[in-house]
Coordinates of C-alpha atoms and ligand atoms in Angstrom, one line a residue:
Chain A
X1 CA 0.0 0.0 0.0
X2 CA 1.3 3.5 -0.9
X3 CA 0.4 6.4 1.3
X4 CA 1.0 10.1 0.6
X5 CA 0.3 13.0 2.8
X6 CA 1.4 16.3 4.4
X7 CA 3.6 16.2 7.5
X8 CA 2.7 17.3 11.0
X9 CA 6.1 17.5 12.7
X10 CA 6.7 17.1 16.4
X11 CA 9.7 16.6 18.6
X12 CA 11.1 13.9 21.0
X13 CA 9.2 12.1 23.7
X14 CA 5.7 12.9 22.6
X15 CA 3.8 11.2 25.4
X16 CA 0.4 9.6 25.4
X17 CA -0.9 12.3 27.8
X18 CA -0.5 14.9 25.1
X19 CA -1.7 12.7 22.3
X20 CA -4.9 12.2 24.2
X21 CA -5.2 13.8 27.6
X22 CA -6.6 11.7 30.5
X23 CA -9.5 14.1 30.9
X24 CA -11.0 12.6 27.7
X25 CA -10.5 9.0 28.6
X26 CA -14.0 8.7 30.0
X27 CA -14.9 7.9 26.4
X28 CA -13.5 5.1 24.2
X29 CA -15.3 6.4 21.1
X30 CA -12.7 6.9 18.3
X31 CA -14.5 9.9 16.7
X32 CA -14.8 11.7 20.0
X33 CA -11.2 10.9 20.9
X34 CA -10.1 12.3 17.5
X35 CA -11.6 15.7 18.3
X36 CA -9.0 16.0 21.1
X37 CA -6.1 14.3 19.4
X38 CA -2.7 16.0 20.1
X39 CA -4.6 18.7 22.0
X40 CA -2.0 19.3 24.7
X41 CA 0.9 19.6 22.3
X42 CA -0.8 21.2 19.4
X43 CA -4.3 22.6 19.9
X44 CA -4.6 23.3 16.2
X45 CA -4.1 19.7 15.1
X46 CA -7.6 18.3 15.6
X47 CA -9.3 21.1 13.7
X48 CA -6.9 21.3 10.8
X49 CA -5.7 17.7 10.2
X50 CA -6.8 16.3 6.8
X51 CA -7.4 12.6 6.0
X52 CA -4.1 11.2 4.8
X53 CA -1.8 13.6 6.7
X54 CA 1.1 12.0 8.4
X55 CA 2.6 12.6 11.8
X56 CA 6.4 12.7 11.9
X57 CA 8.2 12.9 15.3
X58 CA 11.5 12.4 17.0
X59 CA 12.6 9.8 19.6
X60 CA 10.3 7.7 21.8
X61 CA 7.0 8.7 20.3
X62 CA 4.1 7.5 22.4
X63 CA 5.9 7.1 25.7
X64 CA 3.9 6.9 28.9
X65 CA 0.6 5.2 29.5
X66 CA -0.7 2.1 27.8
X67 CA -3.8 3.8 26.7
X68 CA -4.7 2.4 23.3
X69 CA -6.8 5.5 23.0
X70 CA -3.7 7.2 21.7
X71 CA -3.1 5.3 18.5
X72 CA -6.9 5.1 18.1
X73 CA -7.3 8.9 18.3
X74 CA -4.5 9.3 15.7
X75 CA -6.0 6.7 13.4
X76 CA -9.5 8.2 13.8
X77 CA -8.1 11.6 12.9
X78 CA -7.4 10.2 9.4
X79 CA -3.7 9.8 9.9
X80 CA -2.8 6.5 8.2
X81 CA 0.8 6.2 9.5
X82 CA 3.2 7.7 12.0
X83 CA 6.9 8.1 11.2
X84 CA 9.3 8.6 14.1
X85 CA 13.0 8.3 15.0
X86 CA 11.8 5.6 17.5
X87 CA 8.6 4.5 19.3
X88 CA 7.8 3.6 22.9
X89 CA 7.1 -0.1 23.1
X90 CA 3.5 -0.2 24.3
X91 CA 2.5 2.4 21.8
X92 CA 4.2 0.4 19.1
X93 CA 2.3 -2.8 20.1
X94 CA -1.0 -1.0 20.4
X95 CA -0.6 0.6 17.0
X96 CA 0.1 -2.7 15.3
X97 CA -2.8 -4.3 17.1
X98 CA -5.3 -1.7 16.0
X99 CA -3.9 -1.5 12.5
X100 CA -2.0 1.8 12.5
X101 CA 1.3 1.2 10.7
X102 CA 4.4 2.8 12.1
X103 CA 7.7 3.6 10.4
X104 CA 10.8 3.7 12.6
X105 CA 13.1 5.9 10.5
X106 CA 15.9 6.6 12.9
X107 CA 17.8 9.9 12.9
X108 CA 16.8 10.6 9.3
X109 CA 13.5 12.1 10.6
X110 CA 15.6 15.2 11.1
X111 CA 15.4 15.8 7.4
X112 CA 11.6 15.8 7.3
X113 CA 9.9 19.1 8.2
X114 CA 6.5 20.4 9.0
X115 CA 4.4 20.7 5.8
X116 CA 6.6 18.4 3.7
X117 CA 4.9 15.9 1.5
X118 CA 5.9 12.3 2.1
X119 CA 5.2 9.1 0.3
X120 CA 5.4 5.7 2.1
X121 CA 5.4 2.3 0.4
X122 CA 4.4 0.1 3.3
X123 CA 5.2 -3.1 1.5
X124 CA 8.7 -2.3 0.6
X125 CA 9.5 0.1 3.4
X126 CA 10.5 2.9 1.1
X127 CA 9.9 6.4 2.4
X128 CA 10.2 9.4 0.1
X129 CA 10.2 13.0 1.1
X130 CA 8.5 14.4 -2.0
X131 CA 9.3 18.0 -1.0
X132 CA 13.1 17.4 -0.8
X133 CA 13.4 14.5 -3.1
X134 CA 15.2 12.4 -0.6
X135 CA 14.4 8.7 -0.1
X136 CA 14.9 6.4 2.8
X137 CA 14.7 2.6 3.1
X138 CA 13.5 1.0 6.3
X139 CA 13.3 -2.6 7.4
X140 CA 10.0 -4.1 6.4
X141 CA 8.0 -5.3 9.4
X142 CA 8.7 -8.8 10.7
X143 CA 6.5 -11.5 9.0
X144 CA 4.6 -12.2 12.3
X145 CA 3.6 -8.6 12.6
X146 CA 2.8 -8.3 9.0
X147 CA 0.4 -11.2 9.4
X148 CA -1.4 -9.3 12.2
X149 CA -1.4 -6.2 10.1
X150 CA -2.8 -8.0 7.0
X151 CA -5.5 -9.7 9.1
X152 CA -6.6 -6.2 9.9
X153 CA -5.3 -6.2 13.5
X154 CA -4.9 -8.6 16.3
X155 CA -8.5 -9.5 16.9
X156 CA -9.1 -10.6 13.3
X157 CA -5.8 -12.5 13.5
X158 CA -7.0 -14.3 16.7
X159 CA -10.5 -14.9 15.1
X160 CA -8.8 -16.4 12.1
X161 CA -7.6 -19.1 14.4
X162 CA -4.0 -18.2 14.1
X163 CA -3.5 -17.7 17.9
Chain B
X1 CA 25.4 -18.9 27.1
X2 CA 23.1 -18.5 30.1
X3 CA 19.8 -16.7 30.4
X4 CA 18.6 -13.7 32.3
X5 CA 15.6 -13.9 34.6
X6 CA 13.3 -12.4 31.9
X7 CA 14.6 -14.9 29.3
X8 CA 14.0 -17.8 31.6
X9 CA 10.4 -16.8 32.4
X10 CA 9.7 -16.3 28.7
X11 CA 11.2 -19.6 27.7
X12 CA 9.1 -21.5 30.3
X13 CA 5.9 -19.7 29.3
X14 CA 6.6 -20.3 25.6
X15 CA 7.4 -24.0 26.1
X16 CA 10.9 -23.6 24.9
X17 CA 14.3 -24.6 26.3
X18 CA 15.8 -21.2 25.6
X19 CA 15.0 -17.9 24.0
X20 CA 17.3 -15.1 22.8
X21 CA 16.8 -11.4 22.5
X22 CA 14.9 -10.4 19.4
X23 CA 13.0 -13.7 19.1
X24 CA 9.3 -13.5 18.6
X25 CA 7.4 -15.9 20.8
X26 CA 4.0 -16.8 22.0
X27 CA 3.6 -17.1 25.7
X28 CA 1.0 -18.4 28.1
X29 CA 0.0 -15.8 30.6
X30 CA -0.7 -16.3 34.3
X31 CA -2.8 -13.2 34.8
X32 CA -4.5 -10.6 32.6
X33 CA -5.3 -7.3 34.2
X34 CA -7.5 -4.4 33.2
X35 CA -8.9 -1.2 34.8
X36 CA -11.9 1.0 34.3
X37 CA -10.3 2.9 31.4
X38 CA -8.7 0.1 29.5
X39 CA -11.0 -2.8 30.2
X40 CA -14.1 -1.4 28.4
X41 CA -12.4 -1.3 25.0
X42 CA -10.7 -4.7 25.7
X43 CA -14.2 -6.2 26.5
X44 CA -15.4 -4.8 23.1
X45 CA -12.5 -6.5 21.3
X46 CA -13.0 -9.7 23.4
X47 CA -16.6 -9.9 22.3
X48 CA -15.7 -9.6 18.7
X49 CA -13.7 -12.8 19.0
X50 CA -16.7 -14.7 20.3
X51 CA -15.0 -17.2 22.7
X52 CA -15.4 -17.7 26.5
X53 CA -12.8 -16.3 28.9
X54 CA -9.7 -18.6 29.0
X55 CA -9.8 -18.8 32.8
X56 CA -12.1 -16.8 35.1
X57 CA -9.5 -17.0 37.9
X58 CA -6.7 -15.5 35.9
X59 CA -8.3 -12.2 35.0
X60 CA -8.2 -9.2 37.4
X61 CA -10.4 -6.2 36.9
X62 CA -9.9 -3.1 39.1
X63 CA -12.0 0.1 38.9
X64 CA -9.3 2.5 40.2
X65 CA -8.6 5.3 37.7
X66 CA -11.9 7.3 37.8
X67 CA -13.4 5.4 40.7
X68 CA -15.4 6.0 42.8
X69 CA -17.0 7.1 39.5
X70 CA -16.1 10.7 38.9
X71 CA -18.8 11.5 36.3
X72 CA -21.6 9.9 34.3
X73 CA -19.3 8.7 31.5
X74 CA -16.9 7.0 33.8
X75 CA -19.8 5.5 35.7
X76 CA -20.8 3.9 32.4
X77 CA -17.4 2.6 31.7
X78 CA -17.1 1.1 35.2
X79 CA -20.5 -0.5 34.6
X80 CA -19.3 -2.2 31.5
X81 CA -16.5 -3.8 33.4
X82 CA -18.8 -4.7 36.4
X83 CA -21.3 -6.4 34.1
X84 CA -18.6 -8.2 32.2
X85 CA -17.2 -9.5 35.5
X86 CA -20.6 -10.7 36.5
X87 CA -21.4 -12.3 33.2
X88 CA -18.2 -14.3 33.1
X89 CA -18.0 -14.9 36.8
X90 CA -14.6 -13.3 37.1
X91 CA -13.1 -14.2 40.5
X92 CA -10.8 -11.2 40.8
X93 CA -13.1 -8.3 40.3
X94 CA -12.6 -5.7 43.0
X95 CA -15.5 -3.4 43.7
X96 CA -15.2 0.1 45.2
X97 CA -14.9 -0.5 48.9
X98 CA -12.7 -3.6 48.4
X99 CA -10.4 -2.2 45.8
X100 CA -7.2 -0.3 45.6
X101 CA -4.9 1.1 43.0
X102 CA -4.3 -2.0 40.9
X103 CA -0.6 -2.2 41.3
X104 CA -0.8 -1.8 45.0
X105 CA -3.7 -4.2 45.3
X106 CA -2.6 -7.2 43.1
X107 CA 0.7 -8.1 45.0
X108 CA -1.1 -7.4 48.3
X109 CA -3.9 -9.9 47.6
X110 CA -1.5 -12.6 46.4
X111 CA -2.2 -12.4 42.7
X112 CA 1.5 -12.1 41.9
X113 CA 4.1 -14.8 42.5
X114 CA 7.7 -15.2 41.4
X115 CA 8.3 -16.6 38.0
X116 CA 4.8 -15.8 36.7
X117 CA 4.1 -14.0 33.5
X118 CA 1.5 -11.2 33.8
X119 CA 0.2 -8.7 31.3
X120 CA -2.0 -5.8 32.2
X121 CA -3.7 -3.1 30.1
X122 CA -1.8 -0.5 32.2
X123 CA 1.7 0.6 31.7
X124 CA 2.7 0.3 35.3
X125 CA 2.0 -3.4 35.3
X126 CA 5.8 -3.7 35.4
X127 CA 5.5 -3.1 39.1
X128 CA 5.2 -6.8 39.8
X129 CA 8.7 -7.5 38.7
X130 CA 9.6 -6.6 42.3
X131 CA 8.4 -10.1 43.2
X132 CA 10.6 -11.8 40.5
X133 CA 7.7 -12.1 38.0
X134 CA 7.8 -10.9 34.4
X135 CA 5.1 -8.3 34.1
X136 CA 4.5 -5.7 31.5
X137 CA 1.9 -3.3 30.2
X138 CA 0.0 -3.9 27.0
X139 CA -2.9 -2.2 25.3
X140 CA -6.6 -3.0 25.4
X141 CA -6.6 -5.1 22.2
X142 CA -3.9 -7.3 23.7
X143 CA -5.9 -7.6 26.9
X144 CA -9.0 -8.5 25.0
X145 CA -7.3 -11.2 22.9
X146 CA -5.5 -12.6 25.9
X147 CA -8.8 -12.9 27.9
X148 CA -9.9 -15.2 25.1
X149 CA -6.7 -17.1 24.3
X150 CA -4.7 -17.1 27.5
X151 CA -1.6 -16.2 25.6
X152 CA 0.1 -13.3 23.9
X153 CA 3.0 -12.5 21.7
X154 CA 6.3 -10.9 22.7
X155 CA 9.6 -10.0 21.3
X156 CA 12.2 -11.1 23.7
X157 CA 14.0 -8.0 25.1
X158 CA 17.7 -7.7 25.7
X159 CA 18.5 -6.9 29.3
X160 CA 20.3 -4.1 31.2
X161 CA 21.8 -5.2 34.5
X162 CA 21.5 -2.7 37.3
X163 CA 23.8 -3.5 40.2
X164 CA 22.8 -1.8 43.4
X165 CA 25.5 -1.7 46.1
X166 CA 25.5 -0.7 49.7
X167 CA 22.7 0.9 51.7
X168 CA 20.6 3.9 51.3
X169 CA 21.2 6.9 53.7
X170 CA 18.4 8.2 55.8
X171 CA 15.6 9.9 53.8
X172 CA 16.5 8.2 50.6
X173 CA 14.0 5.7 49.3
X174 CA 13.3 3.4 46.4
X175 CA 11.8 6.4 44.6
X176 CA 15.2 8.2 44.7
X177 CA 16.9 5.1 43.3
X178 CA 14.7 4.8 40.3
X179 CA 14.6 8.5 39.6
X180 CA 18.4 8.6 39.8
X181 CA 18.5 5.7 37.3
X182 CA 16.1 7.4 34.9
X183 CA 18.1 10.6 35.2
X184 CA 21.1 8.6 34.3
X185 CA 19.8 6.7 31.2
X186 CA 16.9 8.9 30.1
X187 CA 13.2 8.2 29.4
X188 CA 14.1 6.0 26.5
X189 CA 17.3 4.6 28.0
X190 CA 15.9 1.1 28.4
X191 CA 13.4 1.2 25.5
X192 CA 12.3 -2.3 24.5
X193 CA 14.7 -3.7 27.2
X194 CA 14.4 -5.5 30.5
X195 CA 15.9 -3.9 33.6
X196 CA 17.3 -6.6 35.9
X197 CA 18.2 -5.3 39.3
X198 CA 20.8 -7.2 41.3
X199 CA 23.7 -6.6 43.7
X200 CA 24.2 -6.7 47.5
X201 CA 22.1 -3.5 47.8
X202 CA 18.9 -5.4 46.9
X203 CA 18.8 -7.3 50.1
X204 CA 18.5 -4.1 52.1
X205 CA 15.5 -2.9 50.1
X206 CA 12.0 -3.5 51.5
X207 CA 9.4 -4.9 49.1
X208 CA 7.9 -1.4 49.1
X209 CA 11.1 0.0 47.7
X210 CA 11.4 -2.7 45.1
X211 CA 7.8 -2.2 44.0
X212 CA 8.4 1.5 43.6
X213 CA 11.5 0.8 41.6
X214 CA 10.0 -1.8 39.3
X215 CA 6.9 0.4 38.9
X216 CA 8.9 3.2 37.2
X217 CA 10.9 0.9 34.9
X218 CA 8.4 2.0 32.2
X219 CA 9.5 5.6 32.7
X220 CA 12.9 4.5 31.4
X221 CA 11.1 3.0 28.4
X222 CA 11.7 -0.5 29.7
X223 CA 9.5 -3.5 28.9
X224 CA 9.9 -4.7 32.5
X225 CA 11.9 -4.4 35.6
X226 CA 12.7 -7.5 37.6
X227 CA 14.3 -8.3 41.0
X228 CA 15.8 -11.5 42.3
X229 CA 13.7 -13.6 44.7
X230 CA 15.2 -13.5 48.2
X231 CA 14.1 -13.9 51.8
X232 CA 12.2 -10.6 51.7
X233 CA 10.2 -11.8 48.7
X234 CA 9.4 -15.1 50.2
X235 CA 8.4 -13.5 53.5
X236 CA 6.1 -11.0 51.6
X237 CA 4.3 -13.8 49.7
X238 CA 4.2 -16.4 52.4
X239 CA 0.9 -15.2 53.8
X240 CA -0.5 -14.2 50.4
X241 CA 0.3 -16.8 47.8
X242 CA -0.7 -20.4 48.3
X243 CA -0.5 -21.8 44.7
X244 CA 2.6 -23.3 43.3
X245 CA 5.1 -21.1 41.5
X246 CA 8.6 -21.6 39.9
X247 CA 11.3 -19.2 41.0
X248 CA 13.9 -18.3 38.4
X249 CA 17.4 -17.1 38.8
X250 CA 19.6 -15.4 36.3
X251 CA 22.5 -17.5 35.1
X252 CA 26.0 -16.4 36.0
X253 CA 26.9 -16.2 32.3
X254 CA 23.7 -14.5 31.2
X255 CA 24.3 -11.8 28.7
X256 CA 23.4 -8.1 29.3
X257 CA 23.6 -5.3 26.8
X258 CA 24.7 -2.9 29.4
X259 CA 25.7 -2.9 33.1
X260 CA 25.0 0.1 35.4
X261 CA 26.1 0.3 39.0
X262 CA 24.5 2.5 41.5
X263 CA 26.1 2.9 44.9
X264 CA 23.2 3.4 47.2
X265 CA 25.3 5.1 49.9
X266 CA 26.0 7.9 47.5
X267 CA 22.4 8.8 46.8
X268 CA 20.5 11.8 48.0
X269 CA 16.8 12.6 47.7
X270 CA 16.0 13.8 44.2
X271 CA 13.3 15.6 42.4
X272 CA 12.3 15.2 38.7
X273 CA 11.4 18.6 37.3
X274 CA 8.7 19.2 34.7
X275 CA 8.0 17.8 32.1
X276 CA 9.9 14.6 31.9
X277 CA 10.8 12.0 34.6
X278 CA 14.5 12.2 33.4
X279 CA 14.9 15.8 34.5
X280 CA 16.3 14.7 37.8
X281 CA 18.1 17.0 40.3
X282 CA 19.4 16.4 43.8
X283 CA 17.2 18.1 46.2
X284 CA 20.0 20.5 47.2
X285 CA 20.1 21.8 43.6
X286 CA 16.4 22.5 43.2
X287 CA 15.9 26.2 43.2
X288 CA 13.4 27.7 45.6
X289 CA 10.1 26.6 44.1
X290 CA 6.8 27.6 45.6
X291 CA 4.1 25.0 45.3
X292 CA 0.3 24.8 45.5
X293 CA -0.3 21.2 46.0
X294 CA 1.3 18.0 47.3
X295 CA 0.0 14.5 46.4
X296 CA 1.2 11.5 48.4
X297 CA -0.1 8.3 46.9
X298 CA -0.3 6.4 43.6
X299 CA 0.9 3.0 42.5
X300 CA 4.4 4.2 42.9
X301 CA 4.3 5.5 46.5
X302 CA 0.9 4.6 48.0
X303 CA 2.0 1.8 50.3
X304 CA 2.1 1.7 54.1
X305 CA 5.9 2.4 54.3
X306 CA 5.4 5.4 52.0
X307 CA 2.7 6.8 54.3
X308 CA 4.9 6.0 57.3
X309 CA 7.7 8.2 55.9
X310 CA 5.3 11.0 55.2
X311 CA 3.6 10.7 58.6
X312 CA 7.0 10.7 60.4
X313 CA 7.7 14.1 58.8
X314 CA 4.2 15.6 59.2
X315 CA 3.8 14.4 62.8
X316 CA 3.0 17.4 64.9
X317 CA 3.6 19.8 62.0
X318 CA 1.2 21.8 59.9
X319 CA 0.7 21.8 56.1
X320 CA 1.7 25.3 54.8
X321 CA -1.2 27.7 54.4
X322 CA -0.6 28.0 50.7
X323 CA -0.6 24.2 50.1
X324 CA -3.4 21.6 49.5
X325 CA -1.9 18.3 50.7
X326 CA -3.7 15.2 49.5
X327 CA -2.9 11.8 50.8
X328 CA -4.2 8.7 49.0
X329 CA -3.6 5.3 50.6
X330 CA -3.1 2.8 47.7
X331 CA -5.6 0.2 48.9
X332 CA -8.2 -0.4 51.6
X333 CA -5.7 -2.5 53.5
X334 CA -3.1 0.3 53.4
X335 CA -5.8 2.7 54.5
X336 CA -6.8 0.5 57.4
X337 CA -3.2 -0.1 58.5
X338 CA -2.5 3.6 58.3
X339 CA -5.5 4.2 60.5
X340 CA -4.4 1.7 63.1
X341 CA -0.9 3.1 63.1
X342 CA -2.2 6.6 63.6
X343 CA -1.0 8.0 60.3
X344 CA -4.4 9.1 59.2
X345 CA -4.8 11.1 62.3
X346 CA -1.4 12.7 61.8
X347 CA -2.3 13.7 58.3
X348 CA -5.7 15.2 59.2
X349 CA -4.3 17.0 62.2
X350 CA -1.6 18.4 59.9
X351 CA -4.2 19.8 57.6
X352 CA -4.0 17.3 54.8
X353 CA -7.0 15.6 53.1
X354 CA -7.1 11.8 53.1
X355 CA -8.9 10.2 50.2
X356 CA -10.3 6.8 49.5
X357 CA -7.9 4.7 47.3
X358 CA -8.0 5.9 43.7
X359 CA -5.6 6.9 41.0
X360 CA -7.3 10.3 41.1
X361 CA -5.0 13.2 40.5
X362 CA -2.1 11.0 39.3
X363 CA -3.4 11.0 35.8
X364 CA -5.4 14.2 36.1
X365 CA -8.6 12.3 36.6
X366 CA -10.2 13.8 39.7
X367 CA -9.5 14.5 43.4
X368 CA -6.9 17.2 43.0
X369 CA -6.7 18.6 39.5
X370 CA -4.3 21.5 38.9
X371 CA -5.3 24.9 37.5
X372 CA -3.3 26.8 34.9
X373 CA 0.0 27.9 36.4
X374 CA -0.2 25.7 39.5
X375 CA 2.6 23.5 40.8
X376 CA 2.5 20.2 42.6
X377 CA 5.0 18.0 44.2
X378 CA 3.8 14.5 43.8
X379 CA 5.0 11.0 44.7
X380 CA 3.5 9.8 41.4
X381 CA 5.4 8.7 38.4
X382 CA 4.8 11.0 35.5
X383 CA 5.3 14.7 35.2
X384 CA 4.3 15.1 31.5
X385 CA 2.7 18.3 30.4
X386 CA -0.9 18.4 31.6
X387 CA -0.6 15.1 33.4
X388 CA -2.3 16.4 36.6
X389 CA -4.6 18.9 35.1
X390 CA -4.2 22.1 33.0
X391 CA -1.6 21.9 30.3
X392 CA 0.1 24.9 31.9
X393 CA 0.4 23.3 35.3
X394 CA 3.6 21.6 36.6
X395 CA 4.4 18.4 38.4
X396 CA 7.6 17.7 40.4
X397 CA 8.2 14.1 41.1
X398 CA 9.7 13.1 44.4
X399 CA 9.6 10.5 47.2
X400 CA 7.2 10.7 50.2
X401 CA 9.8 12.3 52.4
X402 CA 10.4 15.3 50.1
X403 CA 6.7 15.6 49.3
X404 CA 5.8 15.8 53.0
X405 CA 8.6 18.2 53.8
X406 CA 7.5 20.4 50.8
X407 CA 3.9 20.4 52.1
X408 CA 5.0 21.9 55.4
X409 CA 7.4 24.4 53.8
X410 CA 5.1 25.5 51.0
X411 CA 8.0 25.1 48.6
X412 CA 10.2 22.2 47.5
X413 CA 12.1 21.2 50.6
X414 CA 14.5 18.6 51.9
X415 CA 13.2 16.3 54.7
X416 CA 16.0 17.5 57.0
X417 CA 14.7 21.0 56.8
X418 CA 11.8 20.0 58.9
X419 CA 13.0 17.0 60.8
X420 CA 16.4 15.9 62.0
Ligands
SF4_1 S1 -1.7 5.6 40.2 FE1 -1.3 6.7 38.4 S2 0.3 5.6 37.3 FE2 -0.6 4.2 38.8 S3 -2.1 3.1 37.7 FE3 -3.1 4.8 38.6 S4 -3.0 6.4 37.0 FE4 -1.6 4.8 36.5

């Protein structure tokens, strides 16, 4: 699958409390969560994000709590993929499980800026910054995780009798 | 090549002779945990699978985050969990009045034993590593799937060995050890890795200190934190656990990606400044910082020894007129014991409020939310922007001694400023 979108650029250690503040966790409705997505780091995000836009961030994206509401809010905002230098592990797991693909790009994220257009080929792991013309190759996801992803998330994977 | 504690627990639960870091494995779980925020989405996913629960005795459900229900929406979420527990006859559902903060409660009621593998839809599930178990936080979907299958997938982490030597000086606690470590390696210093604590310093640590340390392994990005099983562990579980369990020990030749030594004698109370747990400073270097609120409690520091430390400092003293001091015992048992020991009276006489067990302000839920511009010293574990309320409020993390001293002084203070 090929994705292309505009970049919302954030820094290091974007935690789940700013992705979706706890005061909104009394709901698990994705649409409602999306209206508060990134609110405490960027109050403009929820109002301006367009379907297909891509979040690009620095190190340890998604650190903090295990709230699945964080990747759910991002996905429900229409963001099809997050690129970061690195991800916190529970966030990584949750994103895979709910079907939000993540690209761990390493330090090269420094070359992607707010508003750039990026193109991502999820099958080959090729990331292209259309604005600067630079391309990056990342490791494709391990088979096991690809199976979960192609089943449409962990629940379908389990339902399919593979776990 | 030998195996670490984490690798051994993984191998046994995966039915393998050995595992190596990086390997993807499927493991049986001994306990699946969820709370009032994470269980409702997990239940929804569970129901999509359409199977019964794998074992009604191996699921723990604790309404603690927004409980007692803080508003209508949270009441509805708690209700989903309560009804699920009833429908599936879940043994370990803890209703308000019998509950506590999950990570204080579960070890206390004997739901954690050495060598077990526990997952919880809460990031601080790693707390249980204090008892020599492998425990880690997962998301709601993981929880939902595991409630049906009794297993889950893992990537075997590499391990960091943390050697603790010597003994802590007075007023230093487990909180200062873990904050010092996080200050040293950073909030992603152990990302995807296991933190294995060892060394002669461990034997001098109480279970409370170990639980506090393992609790915050996640704040260094770790998958889990784990302690060796010794006499203190066995004594702690002797009256609580009556099922069989298998203790594991790290092999002499186990391989670690990194070794860090912390001399406990050299430690001093520390504070993590906003807005990251890695912004750690010795108390002596923290500039005069006026505060509005103090919170003593949470899954990090809501146990009886934590309250004891705070009570020792607050005894006969008054909370500063500019400070709201909120004390939250971590469980009903802790509450009761604090009452018997006179700590509750000490807190109330000092002018603090004592709450029923709840996560409450720790995650900015209820019972002590900060307004814009306000500052709190808290014995909790995260000081992210907006964590305890308004996005322009600030949280300073510290142990119970510093928190109590700060409550009296109205600014961040060292314990020895109020008590010799
Ligand atoms: S006390 Fe705080 S950190 Fe612990 S489980 Fe509750 S909200 Fe999470």
